[in-house]
Structures are given as structure tokens and as C-alpha cells.
């Protein structure tokens, strides 16, 4: 019997759990508030007590002003403010609140792309779409994120769960979770913005707990077996039909498509129903997987739904680096940064 | 066999259909926009062509500024600005936009409580609560509203439908529909605010069409038989548990209660689940009917749910007044107004 290659990865010492990046996505707001109340360490596994370096969990309320107004954002979408250009560009005149806040968060959790950044950012979101629990990441080969995803899938078998991949470079990646060395958005729906539903809150709480558990297992040397995972890679967005003059939408998502996130959409399937009652069909030439179907916040972004291709990704067996390996790795990173 | 007494009521010549009173309740916004596009008269029954006075249907977008921003309101809740005091009081300093707009709407559709007011106001709303289609009115003896309700129930058997009664005097009544001689809010959910769901839009469109059909039938002399109707009279509101210092909520609606609008809530039934996982129970001393469970817009009003008592109301047989009866009635009203 052949022994699979084991990939050894650096220890995850600092994890950030962020809520309220969008001020009206309330599960994350109330969960992070709750975590902030809980005595430090209670959320972490007891095993941790025996280790030398306990896991540091930063709990962050990302956009307090938007939370106070129960709005997605005050001036501009915070979760689009973490590109290299926005974080490092010159500013002049009146700077939008969220641009200031993104730099504060980058100082706290980053700097993005540098060795001082936290090891893992888990940013909590809600959607009005019927998406269950999704991890959304910029990489389809981040073994940490993919193993966490598999762990959550196993621990929460009653919750539909998917891994979504947005193919964007680290420099161009725009969301808060891109500030960490590893990171993902944990997106749960359906839940109206401005509302907290107990079932959605409870699923998010369990998801965060299992994620932190996994990190503790990983840090304490547990070997995680390789396996394969379905990854949904975003291919394109589709906008609502709109009036050419007013830009108002002229149709809603078709009732046959509404709430069918991640069910394959075939050419000629119903896509929209106009407000006068006409059915408009999907004109693509291959079946794709729709998600973010009828997400509230995306009306203004011109997105009625997104379409993904599904792929099976083989993830290797992983374990944490030994102290020796870790020391070598740190030296390697430092010399990279000097270059 | 005894012949029931027939109540004869004035003709309904002018009906207003209003949407966007709350700018983020999108079914009404898009339905009224659609009605405004449709050639005048197409929505009305063909029978009407033969009559002398066709039905006049005013289609009103109530809060254009809030609609543009896709928010409930800009300065203050428009649908609380139609009390006698707010419409007629003196104003000074910076007047909230919605107070100005309520007076414009009162000039257009009212004046409230006067003979010049439109005969019927149907104001379109959405809720995040699982309430199906509700007519909400200030009277449990407005035979017009109650007969329209029964007509809709019969015509739309697949949609759960209830009649809600808020016991408030005409002077104290605060919502746009109180401006008409008769009026109700047509409230449909669940739909997240800022989202339009095809099924909810379609139900609202059908509801409005059947309401206008009924008015045409009534005006053309149809006799509507008396019968009995279940009326839910609002008894009290219940707020979320809150932190005494921050006033933040500390619990969500219990998962066993969420989405169970109009199912009886018994003493000791689960009411809330705190964010730490504890169940809080209903401490009332009689079973009541919950509605507006977890409505998004009511967090700021301190309402987690409302409770109603259910009662069976007998409504009489009605028909429109003859021209002679109508003339006598008009004279009566005029002399009342002079007094």
C-alpha cells in the first residue's frame, strides 16, 4: 500500500472571526457580539489548555457605523475595499468611511499579503438567497480552507454546504477575508437583511465553533486525510432585464428558479418572469450552477444571479509543520519579504 | 324563509391603489409601476364600458424618495404620518420629508374624513413575516372591506388569507389607507425588503385585480350575500428581550415560533431563543394568535411579534345604493359636513 504524500503547513496561531462587515447581515453581528461576551478561551477546545501557545481568536465587528444604522454600508461597500490599490492608494478630499475603516482593519488583521497578517480570517455574512452554508474563497487550492470545509460538512450533515471559488488574484481580491494568510467568507441564507432568524444564527454559531475546533485539532498535530471536494467556480453574473431608460428592473427571478441555488440551470430553462407575466429563458449554451439567486444587495450591483461550474478537486493529506519545519518556513518567508 | 336585511351602500367611484409607501417593499412598487404602464382601463372589467360613470382608479407611488434609495423611509415612517394631528398640525423648522409627502397625499386622496376623499384606498405592503396575504383595516364593521376580503379568499384559495383589525379611531388612525372613505393595507409575505419574489408579486397582482373586479361588480348592482368572517383583532405587541444598557436584542424569535404566524400561541410555548441558546417562554394567560413574527421593520419599533384574538364577525348582505338612495345620502353627508 502506497503512502500518500503529506503536505505540512504552518501552524495557525491567530484566527479572526469578523461580523458586521455588512451592517445589516445580523447573524454575524449578533454572533460576534455574543463571542465578545464569552470569557476568552471558552469557545476554544480544552485540549488547547495543554499547549504552549494557545490559539488567539480575534473577534471583530467590522463596520460599527453601518451596524448602528442597520445598513449594508454607510458610504461604500466595505467588502470591496480590500484590494491592494484601495488599501495602499493615495487619498484626497472626503474619504468614504469604509475606505478609512478598511485601512484600520488591514492594520489590525494584516497587512494583507505580509507575514504579520493573521493566519485565518473567517468573515461572517448572510444572504437572502437560499444558499445554505457556503464558504467563499479566492483559491481552489488552499488546503486549509478546503479541509475546514470538509470538516464542517461532516459535522453539520443537516445543513446544505458548498465551497465557492472566485478566481481573482490576491492583489485584486477585494473582501475582508483576503487580508489573512488564509481566509473565507462564511455565507448563510436565506435570511432577510435586517432580520435574525434563530436557525440561521444557530447554524453560523455551529459553523464557527467547528472551524475553531478544526484549527485546534490541526495545531495539535492531527493528520487530515486527503480526499476530494466539489468546488463551484464562479463563471459569470447575470443581471435582471431592465428598462433601457429608467434602468428599473422589468422582471423578477422566475418562480421555477427562485430558491433553487446550486440546482443545474439548463439552456432554455425559465430564468425571469416579467412584471407583465412573460417568461424569459436562459440562453447560455451549457448547464451551469446558479447561486446568489435574487440576493437583495446585488440589485444595485446588477446581479440577479451568478453562475458556476462544478469541479471535483482532490485535496492532499495535511498536517501542521513541526517546530523545526516551521522555523525554516519563517526564515524562508522573511527572506522573500526582504526581496 | 326569512329574507335577510340588505344594507345599501354608496357607489365606489374612485379607488386608489398605492405602492411604495415603504420604499423597500418592492411588490407594490413594481406592481404600481406596471399598472401605470398599462393603458387606462385595461385593468378594469369590460362590463364597466357600458356604464355611465366608469371606475376611476388612481395609481399612486407614495414615497418616491424612499423608493429611489430602496429604504423604508427617508426621515420618518410615512405610514405613521396620517393622523389628524400630523396632517393638520402646525409645522416649523425642518419638516421631515414624509410629513410634507403625507399632506400631498392627503390633498390628492383625501382630505381624510371628508366627503371629497376617494372611496377606497388599497395600500400595498410586504412583510418579512410568513403572513400570506392579509388585509389590515381599522374597522371590523366596514362591510365593503370585509366583502372584498371574502371575495379575495374565494378567488385565491391557494393563498393563506386573513383579515386583521387594529382598533384605532379614525382620528388616531395613522396609515395612508385611513385617508379613504374605506381603506385597507394589503400586506403580503414572506418577502425580504429590497427584494421582489415572483410568487409574492403575482399574488399581489391577482389580489388587486380581484379587488377591482369586486368594486365593478358592486357598482353594477351585484348583491353580495351576508356570511361570517374570521377577524383577527390586535391585542398587544411583544418586544425582543434586550440588554438593559445597550438596548441591543439578546434573543431571536424561537425556531418553533418563527414562520408560524396565525398559529395559536399557548402559555408556556417557546417564544424566544437567546443568543447563548436559552429558551424563553410565552407568559401570557390565554392563547392568542401571533402575527408580524420577526418583521424586519419592527425591530426599531420594539415589536418582535403582535398578538391577536380571533373572532367570527357576521357581515350583512350588501348592494350598491340606487341613484335615488345615493342622492339622499350625498345630501345627508353635505349637511353633516356643514355642521
PDB file of N, CA and C in Angstrom, chain A residues 30 33-34 71 128 192-198 201-202 205 248-249 252-253 255 258-259 273 275-276 294 296 299, chain B residues 30 33-34 71 128 192-198 201-202 205 248-249 252-253 255 258-259 273 275-276 294 296 299:
ATOM      1  N   UNK A  30     -24.711  39.533  15.663  1.00  0.00           N
ATOM      2  CA  UNK A  30     -25.081  39.043  16.993  1.00  0.00           C
ATOM      3  C   UNK A  30     -24.158  37.920  17.459  1.00  0.00           C
ATOM      4  N   UNK A  33     -20.946  39.653  18.696  1.00  0.00           N
ATOM      5  CA  UNK A  33     -21.264  40.281  19.991  1.00  0.00           C
ATOM      6  C   UNK A  33     -21.312  39.239  21.099  1.00  0.00           C
ATOM      7  N   UNK A  34     -21.909  38.089  20.795  1.00  0.00           N
ATOM      8  CA  UNK A  34     -22.007  37.013  21.779  1.00  0.00           C
ATOM      9  C   UNK A  34     -20.613  36.472  22.119  1.00  0.00           C
ATOM     10  N   UNK A  71     -27.601  49.134   8.085  1.00  0.00           N
ATOM     11  CA  UNK A  71     -27.491  49.201   6.623  1.00  0.00           C
ATOM     12  C   UNK A  71     -26.267  48.407   6.194  1.00  0.00           C
ATOM     13  N   UNK A 128     -29.954  36.721   1.243  1.00  0.00           N
ATOM     14  CA  UNK A 128     -31.389  36.443   1.085  1.00  0.00           C
ATOM     15  C   UNK A 128     -31.602  35.231   0.176  1.00  0.00           C
ATOM     16  N   UNK A 192     -33.523  37.394   5.515  1.00  0.00           N
ATOM     17  CA  UNK A 192     -33.631  38.789   5.050  1.00  0.00           C
ATOM     18  C   UNK A 192     -32.585  39.648   5.765  1.00  0.00           C
ATOM     19  N   UNK A 193     -32.017  40.602   5.091  1.00  0.00           N
ATOM     20  CA  UNK A 193     -31.120  41.540   5.752  1.00  0.00           C
ATOM     21  C   UNK A 193     -31.942  42.362   6.748  1.00  0.00           C
ATOM     22  N   UNK A 194     -31.329  42.670   7.881  1.00  0.00           N
ATOM     23  CA  UNK A 194     -32.051  43.416   8.926  1.00  0.00           C
ATOM     24  C   UNK A 194     -32.872  42.519   9.834  1.00  0.00           C
ATOM     25  N   UNK A 195     -32.785  41.218   9.623  1.00  0.00           N
ATOM     26  CA  UNK A 195     -33.543  40.231  10.407  1.00  0.00           C
ATOM     27  C   UNK A 195     -32.550  39.190  10.911  1.00  0.00           C
ATOM     28  N   UNK A 196     -32.783  38.659  12.122  1.00  0.00           N
ATOM     29  CA  UNK A 196     -32.008  37.484  12.528  1.00  0.00           C
ATOM     30  C   UNK A 196     -32.977  36.332  12.752  1.00  0.00           C
ATOM     31  N   UNK A 197     -32.719  35.246  12.059  1.00  0.00           N
ATOM     32  CA  UNK A 197     -33.532  34.031  12.203  1.00  0.00           C
ATOM     33  C   UNK A 197     -32.741  33.051  13.065  1.00  0.00           C
ATOM     34  N   UNK A 198     -33.415  32.490  14.044  1.00  0.00           N
ATOM     35  CA  UNK A 198     -32.745  31.630  15.015  1.00  0.00           C
ATOM     36  C   UNK A 198     -32.006  30.465  14.347  1.00  0.00           C
ATOM     37  N   UNK A 201     -28.819  31.789  12.687  1.00  0.00           N
ATOM     38  CA  UNK A 201     -27.852  32.150  13.735  1.00  0.00           C
ATOM     39  C   UNK A 201     -27.207  30.897  14.327  1.00  0.00           C
ATOM     40  N   UNK A 202     -28.021  29.899  14.623  1.00  0.00           N
ATOM     41  CA  UNK A 202     -27.527  28.669  15.248  1.00  0.00           C
ATOM     42  C   UNK A 202     -26.579  27.915  14.310  1.00  0.00           C
ATOM     43  N   UNK A 205     -23.285  29.806  14.329  1.00  0.00           N
ATOM     44  CA  UNK A 205     -22.574  29.581  15.588  1.00  0.00           C
ATOM     45  C   UNK A 205     -21.884  28.212  15.557  1.00  0.00           C
ATOM     46  N   UNK A 248     -34.783  50.722 -14.299  1.00  0.00           N
ATOM     47  CA  UNK A 248     -35.554  49.891 -13.367  1.00  0.00           C
ATOM     48  C   UNK A 248     -35.628  48.464 -13.912  1.00  0.00           C
ATOM     49  N   UNK A 249     -35.668  47.495 -13.011  1.00  0.00           N
ATOM     50  CA  UNK A 249     -35.813  46.115 -13.462  1.00  0.00           C
ATOM     51  C   UNK A 249     -37.235  45.919 -14.002  1.00  0.00           C
ATOM     52  N   UNK A 252     -38.753  39.737 -12.439  1.00  0.00           N
ATOM     53  CA  UNK A 252     -38.195  39.113 -11.237  1.00  0.00           C
ATOM     54  C   UNK A 252     -37.646  37.734 -11.621  1.00  0.00           C
ATOM     55  N   UNK A 253     -36.835  37.179 -10.765  1.00  0.00           N
ATOM     56  CA  UNK A 253     -36.373  35.797 -10.973  1.00  0.00           C
ATOM     57  C   UNK A 253     -37.602  34.901 -11.129  1.00  0.00           C
ATOM     58  N   UNK A 255     -40.318  32.065 -10.844  1.00  0.00           N
ATOM     59  CA  UNK A 255     -40.651  31.230  -9.686  1.00  0.00           C
ATOM     60  C   UNK A 255     -40.062  29.820  -9.751  1.00  0.00           C
ATOM     61  N   UNK A 258     -36.349  30.578  -8.510  1.00  0.00           N
ATOM     62  CA  UNK A 258     -36.222  31.143  -7.160  1.00  0.00           C
ATOM     63  C   UNK A 258     -35.999  30.028  -6.130  1.00  0.00           C
ATOM     64  N   UNK A 259     -35.015  30.213  -5.270  1.00  0.00           N
ATOM     65  CA  UNK A 259     -34.690  29.266  -4.179  1.00  0.00           C
ATOM     66  C   UNK A 259     -34.012  27.980  -4.651  1.00  0.00           C
ATOM     67  N   UNK A 273     -39.372  36.143 -14.890  1.00  0.00           N
ATOM     68  CA  UNK A 273     -40.771  36.372 -15.241  1.00  0.00           C
ATOM     69  C   UNK A 273     -40.967  37.890 -15.228  1.00  0.00           C
ATOM     70  N   UNK A 275     -42.786  41.580 -15.248  1.00  0.00           N
ATOM     71  CA  UNK A 275     -43.888  42.061 -14.422  1.00  0.00           C
ATOM     72  C   UNK A 275     -45.219  42.044 -15.172  1.00  0.00           C
ATOM     73  N   UNK A 276     -45.167  41.853 -16.485  1.00  0.00           N
ATOM     74  CA  UNK A 276     -46.417  41.664 -17.222  1.00  0.00           C
ATOM     75  C   UNK A 276     -46.740  40.184 -17.389  1.00  0.00           C
ATOM     76  N   UNK A 294     -31.307  36.082  -6.605  1.00  0.00           N
ATOM     77  CA  UNK A 294     -32.167  37.129  -6.010  1.00  0.00           C
ATOM     78  C   UNK A 294     -31.630  37.623  -4.659  1.00  0.00           C
ATOM     79  N   UNK A 296     -30.586  40.341  -2.241  1.00  0.00           N
ATOM     80  CA  UNK A 296     -31.028  41.725  -2.060  1.00  0.00           C
ATOM     81  C   UNK A 296     -29.959  42.749  -2.425  1.00  0.00           C
ATOM     82  N   UNK A 299     -28.981  43.825  -6.315  1.00  0.00           N
ATOM     83  CA  UNK A 299     -29.789  44.598  -7.269  1.00  0.00           C
ATOM     84  C   UNK A 299     -28.980  45.805  -7.749  1.00  0.00           C
TER      85      UNK A 299
ATOM     86  N   UNK B  30     -43.269  47.685  -7.837  1.00  0.00           N
ATOM     87  CA  UNK B  30     -43.252  47.228  -9.226  1.00  0.00           C
ATOM     88  C   UNK B  30     -44.655  47.016  -9.768  1.00  0.00           C
ATOM     89  N   UNK B  33     -45.962  50.511 -10.682  1.00  0.00           N
ATOM     90  CA  UNK B  33     -45.265  50.930 -11.915  1.00  0.00           C
ATOM     91  C   UNK B  33     -45.866  50.234 -13.125  1.00  0.00           C
ATOM     92  N   UNK B  34     -46.151  48.932 -12.976  1.00  0.00           N
ATOM     93  CA  UNK B  34     -46.725  48.153 -14.076  1.00  0.00           C
ATOM     94  C   UNK B  34     -48.123  48.663 -14.413  1.00  0.00           C
ATOM     95  N   UNK B  71     -35.192  52.334   0.614  1.00  0.00           N
ATOM     96  CA  UNK B  71     -35.291  52.297   2.073  1.00  0.00           C
ATOM     97  C   UNK B  71     -36.746  52.430   2.463  1.00  0.00           C
ATOM     98  N   UNK B 128     -41.576  40.659   6.001  1.00  0.00           N
ATOM     99  CA  UNK B 128     -40.664  39.515   6.060  1.00  0.00           C
ATOM    100  C   UNK B 128     -41.301  38.360   6.827  1.00  0.00           C
ATOM    101  N   UNK B 192     -38.250  39.345   1.685  1.00  0.00           N
ATOM    102  CA  UNK B 192     -37.297  40.283   2.287  1.00  0.00           C
ATOM    103  C   UNK B 192     -37.518  41.685   1.703  1.00  0.00           C
ATOM    104  N   UNK B 193     -37.370  42.700   2.507  1.00  0.00           N
ATOM    105  CA  UNK B 193     -37.430  44.058   1.976  1.00  0.00           C
ATOM    106  C   UNK B 193     -36.241  44.267   1.044  1.00  0.00           C
ATOM    107  N   UNK B 194     -36.465  45.012  -0.025  1.00  0.00           N
ATOM    108  CA  UNK B 194     -35.396  45.232  -1.002  1.00  0.00           C
ATOM    109  C   UNK B 194     -35.298  44.120  -2.035  1.00  0.00           C
ATOM    110  N   UNK B 195     -36.212  43.163  -1.965  1.00  0.00           N
ATOM    111  CA  UNK B 195     -36.233  42.014  -2.882  1.00  0.00           C
ATOM    112  C   UNK B 195     -37.642  41.901  -3.449  1.00  0.00           C
ATOM    113  N   UNK B 196     -37.754  41.489  -4.723  1.00  0.00           N
ATOM    114  CA  UNK B 196     -39.079  41.128  -5.226  1.00  0.00           C
ATOM    115  C   UNK B 196     -39.062  39.648  -5.607  1.00  0.00           C
ATOM    116  N   UNK B 197     -39.987  38.908  -5.028  1.00  0.00           N
ATOM    117  CA  UNK B 197     -40.131  37.482  -5.338  1.00  0.00           C
ATOM    118  C   UNK B 197     -41.333  37.328  -6.261  1.00  0.00           C
ATOM    119  N   UNK B 198     -41.147  36.591  -7.325  1.00  0.00           N
ATOM    120  CA  UNK B 198     -42.163  36.464  -8.354  1.00  0.00           C
ATOM    121  C   UNK B 198     -43.503  35.982  -7.787  1.00  0.00           C
ATOM    122  N   UNK B 201     -45.174  38.852  -5.861  1.00  0.00           N
ATOM    123  CA  UNK B 201     -45.640  39.859  -6.826  1.00  0.00           C
ATOM    124  C   UNK B 201     -46.916  39.385  -7.521  1.00  0.00           C
ATOM    125  N   UNK B 202     -46.919  38.135  -7.949  1.00  0.00           N
ATOM    126  CA  UNK B 202     -48.057  37.583  -8.685  1.00  0.00           C
ATOM    127  C   UNK B 202     -49.304  37.517  -7.799  1.00  0.00           C
ATOM    128  N   UNK B 205     -50.630  41.060  -7.486  1.00  0.00           N
ATOM    129  CA  UNK B 205     -51.271  41.471  -8.739  1.00  0.00           C
ATOM    130  C   UNK B 205     -52.681  40.876  -8.826  1.00  0.00           C
ATOM    131  N   UNK B 248     -29.524  46.569  22.730  1.00  0.00           N
ATOM    132  CA  UNK B 248     -29.430  45.549  21.677  1.00  0.00           C
ATOM    133  C   UNK B 248     -30.302  44.357  22.053  1.00  0.00           C
ATOM    134  N   UNK B 249     -30.858  43.689  21.064  1.00  0.00           N
ATOM    135  CA  UNK B 249     -31.645  42.495  21.356  1.00  0.00           C
ATOM    136  C   UNK B 249     -30.706  41.388  21.825  1.00  0.00           C
ATOM    137  N   UNK B 252     -33.430  35.860  19.572  1.00  0.00           N
ATOM    138  CA  UNK B 252     -34.210  35.875  18.332  1.00  0.00           C
ATOM    139  C   UNK B 252     -35.518  35.137  18.587  1.00  0.00           C
ATOM    140  N   UNK B 253     -36.485  35.330  17.697  1.00  0.00           N
ATOM    141  CA  UNK B 253     -37.723  34.557  17.777  1.00  0.00           C
ATOM    142  C   UNK B 253     -37.362  33.070  17.796  1.00  0.00           C
ATOM    143  N   UNK B 255     -37.073  29.198  17.106  1.00  0.00           N
ATOM    144  CA  UNK B 255     -37.298  28.479  15.843  1.00  0.00           C
ATOM    145  C   UNK B 255     -38.655  27.771  15.775  1.00  0.00           C
ATOM    146  N   UNK B 258     -40.985  30.867  14.784  1.00  0.00           N
ATOM    147  CA  UNK B 258     -40.674  31.520  13.507  1.00  0.00           C
ATOM    148  C   UNK B 258     -41.517  30.912  12.375  1.00  0.00           C
ATOM    149  N   UNK B 259     -42.126  31.779  11.557  1.00  0.00           N
ATOM    150  CA  UNK B 259     -42.927  31.378  10.381  1.00  0.00           C
ATOM    151  C   UNK B 259     -44.289  30.773  10.750  1.00  0.00           C
ATOM    152  N   UNK B 273     -35.342  32.473  21.569  1.00  0.00           N
ATOM    153  CA  UNK B 273     -34.138  31.719  21.896  1.00  0.00           C
ATOM    154  C   UNK B 273     -33.017  32.751  22.049  1.00  0.00           C
ATOM    155  N   UNK B 275     -29.267  34.396  22.397  1.00  0.00           N
ATOM    156  CA  UNK B 275     -28.080  34.146  21.572  1.00  0.00           C
ATOM    157  C   UNK B 275     -27.101  33.198  22.261  1.00  0.00           C
ATOM    158  N   UNK B 276     -27.316  32.948  23.551  1.00  0.00           N
ATOM    159  CA  UNK B 276     -26.494  31.932  24.207  1.00  0.00           C
ATOM    160  C   UNK B 276     -27.201  30.573  24.213  1.00  0.00           C
ATOM    161  N   UNK B 294     -41.245  38.475  13.672  1.00  0.00           N
ATOM    162  CA  UNK B 294     -39.898  38.784  13.147  1.00  0.00           C
ATOM    163  C   UNK B 294     -39.950  39.643  11.893  1.00  0.00           C
ATOM    164  N   UNK B 296     -38.923  42.636   9.818  1.00  0.00           N
ATOM    165  CA  UNK B 296     -37.679  43.422   9.768  1.00  0.00           C
ATOM    166  C   UNK B 296     -37.871  44.861  10.283  1.00  0.00           C
ATOM    167  N   UNK B 299     -38.086  45.886  14.297  1.00  0.00           N
ATOM    168  CA  UNK B 299     -37.011  45.855  15.299  1.00  0.00           C
ATOM    169  C   UNK B 299     -36.879  47.239  15.931  1.00  0.00           C
TER     170      UNK B 299
END
